[in-house]
Amino acid sequence: MCMGCVEICSAVFYLNDDTGLIEVIEMDAYPESDIDEAIKYCPENAICWEQD
Ligand code: SF4
């Protein structure tokens, strides 16, 4: 786990100390450009957009 997404977009991604996993904060509206940046730099291609 590189923590890149947390560094790029800490408003959305955070490390859950209980699970040891990166999780997404529930928001009404997400900062799209910051998330797209995190997607671009994630070395594992582990982040994607999902529609409701
Ligand atoms: S989701 Fe991607 S950018 Fe975030 S910690 Fe995992 S590998 Fe790194």
Tab-separated table of N, CA and C and ligand atoms in Angstrom:
chain	number	residue	atom	x	y	z
A	1	MET	N	0.853	-1.194	0.000
A	1	MET	CA	0.000	0.000	0.000
A	1	MET	C	0.883	1.236	0.000
A	2	CYS	N	0.734	2.053	-1.047
A	2	CYS	CA	1.678	3.157	-1.212
A	2	CYS	C	1.216	4.455	-0.537
A	3	MET	N	-0.078	4.551	-0.212
A	3	MET	CA	-0.660	5.747	0.413
A	3	MET	C	-0.712	6.931	-0.538
A	4	GLY	N	-0.458	6.700	-1.808
A	4	GLY	CA	-0.471	7.793	-2.780
A	4	GLY	C	-1.813	8.492	-2.841
A	5	CYS	N	-2.892	7.716	-2.841
A	5	CYS	CA	-4.221	8.333	-2.948
A	5	CYS	C	-4.512	9.210	-1.732
A	6	VAL	N	-4.052	8.780	-0.558
A	6	VAL	CA	-4.274	9.575	0.659
A	6	VAL	C	-3.484	10.882	0.573
A	7	GLU	N	-2.279	10.791	0.020
A	7	GLU	CA	-1.462	11.995	-0.115
A	7	GLU	C	-2.061	12.947	-1.143
A	8	ILE	N	-2.558	12.389	-2.247
A	8	ILE	CA	-3.094	13.237	-3.322
A	8	ILE	C	-4.454	13.813	-2.938
A	9	CYS	N	-5.286	13.018	-2.276
A	9	CYS	CA	-6.672	13.441	-2.039
A	9	CYS	C	-7.140	12.996	-0.652
A	10	SER	N	-6.593	13.634	0.380
A	10	SER	CA	-6.915	13.236	1.754
A	10	SER	C	-8.334	13.633	2.157
A	11	ALA	N	-8.990	14.469	1.333
A	11	ALA	CA	-10.384	14.818	1.625
A	11	ALA	C	-11.292	13.619	1.403
A	12	VAL	N	-10.834	12.667	0.586
A	12	VAL	CA	-11.676	11.529	0.206
A	12	VAL	C	-11.131	10.196	0.721
A	13	PHE	N	-9.834	9.974	0.577
A	13	PHE	CA	-9.242	8.689	0.936
A	13	PHE	C	-8.562	8.769	2.298
A	14	TYR	N	-8.752	7.739	3.124
A	14	TYR	CA	-8.080	7.715	4.427
A	14	TYR	C	-7.770	6.271	4.807
A	15	LEU	N	-6.785	6.115	5.665
A	15	LEU	CA	-6.431	4.787	6.161
A	15	LEU	C	-7.273	4.478	7.391
A	16	ASN	N	-8.064	3.413	7.298
A	16	ASN	CA	-8.844	2.950	8.446
A	16	ASN	C	-7.918	2.102	9.312
A	17	ASP	N	-7.583	2.623	10.484
A	17	ASP	CA	-6.625	1.928	11.353
A	17	ASP	C	-7.160	0.585	11.838
A	18	ASP	N	-8.481	0.451	11.926
A	18	ASP	CA	-9.068	-0.809	12.402
A	18	ASP	C	-8.935	-1.924	11.372
A	19	THR	N	-9.183	-1.590	10.098
A	19	THR	CA	-9.134	-2.615	9.051
A	19	THR	C	-7.784	-2.663	8.348
A	20	GLY	N	-7.014	-1.588	8.457
A	20	GLY	CA	-5.748	-1.518	7.728
A	20	GLY	C	-5.948	-1.251	6.254
A	21	LEU	N	-7.170	-0.853	5.875
A	21	LEU	CA	-7.479	-0.614	4.465
A	21	LEU	C	-7.692	0.874	4.202
A	22	ILE	N	-7.428	1.278	2.962
A	22	ILE	CA	-7.780	2.625	2.529
A	22	ILE	C	-9.279	2.633	2.260
A	23	GLU	N	-9.975	3.609	2.789
A	23	GLU	CA	-11.417	3.690	2.573
A	23	GLU	C	-11.778	5.057	2.008
A	24	VAL	N	-13.000	5.125	1.477
A	24	VAL	CA	-13.492	6.356	0.853
A	24	VAL	C	-14.521	6.997	1.779
A	25	ILE	N	-14.361	8.268	2.030
A	25	ILE	CA	-15.317	9.012	2.848
A	25	ILE	C	-16.585	9.243	2.030
A	26	GLU	N	-17.750	8.962	2.637
A	26	GLU	CA	-19.029	9.191	1.949
A	26	GLU	C	-19.267	10.689	1.807
A	27	MET	N	-19.483	11.129	0.584
A	27	MET	CA	-19.710	12.553	0.326
A	27	MET	C	-20.859	12.704	-0.659
A	28	ASP	N	-21.537	13.854	-0.598
A	28	ASP	CA	-22.592	14.130	-1.577
A	28	ASP	C	-21.991	14.441	-2.943
A	29	ALA	N	-20.870	15.130	-2.928
A	29	ALA	CA	-20.208	15.479	-4.185
A	29	ALA	C	-18.706	15.300	-3.996
A	30	TYR	N	-18.092	14.616	-4.950
A	30	TYR	CA	-16.661	14.325	-4.841
A	30	TYR	C	-15.839	15.286	-5.702
A	31	PRO	N	-14.634	15.643	-5.233
A	31	PRO	CA	-13.760	16.513	-6.028
A	31	PRO	C	-13.157	15.706	-7.188
A	32	GLU	N	-13.835	15.790	-8.345
A	32	GLU	CA	-13.504	14.892	-9.456
A	32	GLU	C	-12.063	14.992	-9.914
A	33	SER	N	-11.531	16.206	-10.012
A	33	SER	CA	-10.178	16.323	-10.571
A	33	SER	C	-9.144	15.725	-9.617
A	34	ASP	N	-9.344	15.877	-8.299
A	34	ASP	CA	-8.403	15.280	-7.342
A	34	ASP	C	-8.481	13.757	-7.395
A	35	ILE	N	-9.684	13.232	-7.531
A	35	ILE	CA	-9.837	11.776	-7.598
A	35	ILE	C	-9.264	11.234	-8.905
A	36	ASP	N	-9.495	11.959	-9.994
A	36	ASP	CA	-8.896	11.535	-11.269
A	36	ASP	C	-7.377	11.520	-11.169
A	37	GLU	N	-6.822	12.457	-10.418
A	37	GLU	CA	-5.372	12.504	-10.209
A	37	GLU	C	-4.927	11.255	-9.433
A	38	ALA	N	-5.683	10.912	-8.380
A	38	ALA	CA	-5.355	9.724	-7.578
A	38	ALA	C	-5.443	8.459	-8.442
A	39	ILE	N	-6.473	8.391	-9.295
A	39	ILE	CA	-6.624	7.242	-10.193
A	39	ILE	C	-5.412	7.136	-11.108
A	40	LYS	N	-4.991	8.278	-11.625
A	40	LYS	CA	-3.883	8.313	-12.578
A	40	LYS	C	-2.588	7.796	-11.948
A	41	TYR	N	-2.368	8.129	-10.685
A	41	TYR	CA	-1.087	7.788	-10.058
A	41	TYR	C	-1.123	6.507	-9.229
A	42	CYS	N	-2.293	5.861	-9.101
A	42	CYS	CA	-2.346	4.606	-8.340
A	42	CYS	C	-1.588	3.515	-9.095
A	43	PRO	N	-0.512	2.990	-8.518
A	43	PRO	CA	0.310	2.003	-9.238
A	43	PRO	C	-0.390	0.657	-9.422
A	44	GLU	N	-1.450	0.411	-8.675
A	44	GLU	CA	-2.153	-0.871	-8.757
A	44	GLU	C	-3.448	-0.781	-9.574
A	45	ASN	N	-3.723	0.377	-10.131
A	45	ASN	CA	-5.007	0.580	-10.830
A	45	ASN	C	-6.182	0.118	-9.969
A	46	ALA	N	-6.130	0.486	-8.692
A	46	ALA	CA	-7.116	-0.031	-7.734
A	46	ALA	C	-8.290	0.922	-7.503
A	47	ILE	N	-8.261	2.081	-8.152
A	47	ILE	CA	-9.328	3.065	-7.914
A	47	ILE	C	-10.120	3.255	-9.205
A	48	CYS	N	-11.442	3.257	-9.094
A	48	CYS	CA	-12.255	3.542	-10.270
A	48	CYS	C	-13.544	4.232	-9.834
A	49	TRP	N	-14.183	4.878	-10.783
A	49	TRP	CA	-15.477	5.503	-10.543
A	49	TRP	C	-16.560	4.440	-10.652
A	50	GLU	N	-17.574	4.546	-9.813
A	50	GLU	CA	-18.705	3.624	-9.878
A	50	GLU	C	-19.977	4.459	-9.761
A	51	GLN	N	-20.941	4.196	-10.640
A	51	GLN	CA	-22.199	4.942	-10.605
A	51	GLN	C	-23.193	4.212	-9.717
A	52	ASP	N	-24.075	4.983	-9.050
A	52	ASP	CA	-25.150	4.358	-8.269
A	52	ASP	C	-26.144	3.696	-9.201
B	1	SF4	S1	-5.342	2.527	-3.803
B	1	SF4	FE1	-3.578	2.844	-5.158
B	1	SF4	S2	-2.766	4.863	-4.610
B	1	SF4	FE2	-4.089	4.184	-2.921
B	1	SF4	S3	-2.704	3.153	-1.469
B	1	SF4	FE3	-3.556	1.560	-2.811
B	1	SF4	S4	-2.050	1.351	-4.435
B	1	SF4	FE4	-1.622	3.308	-3.428
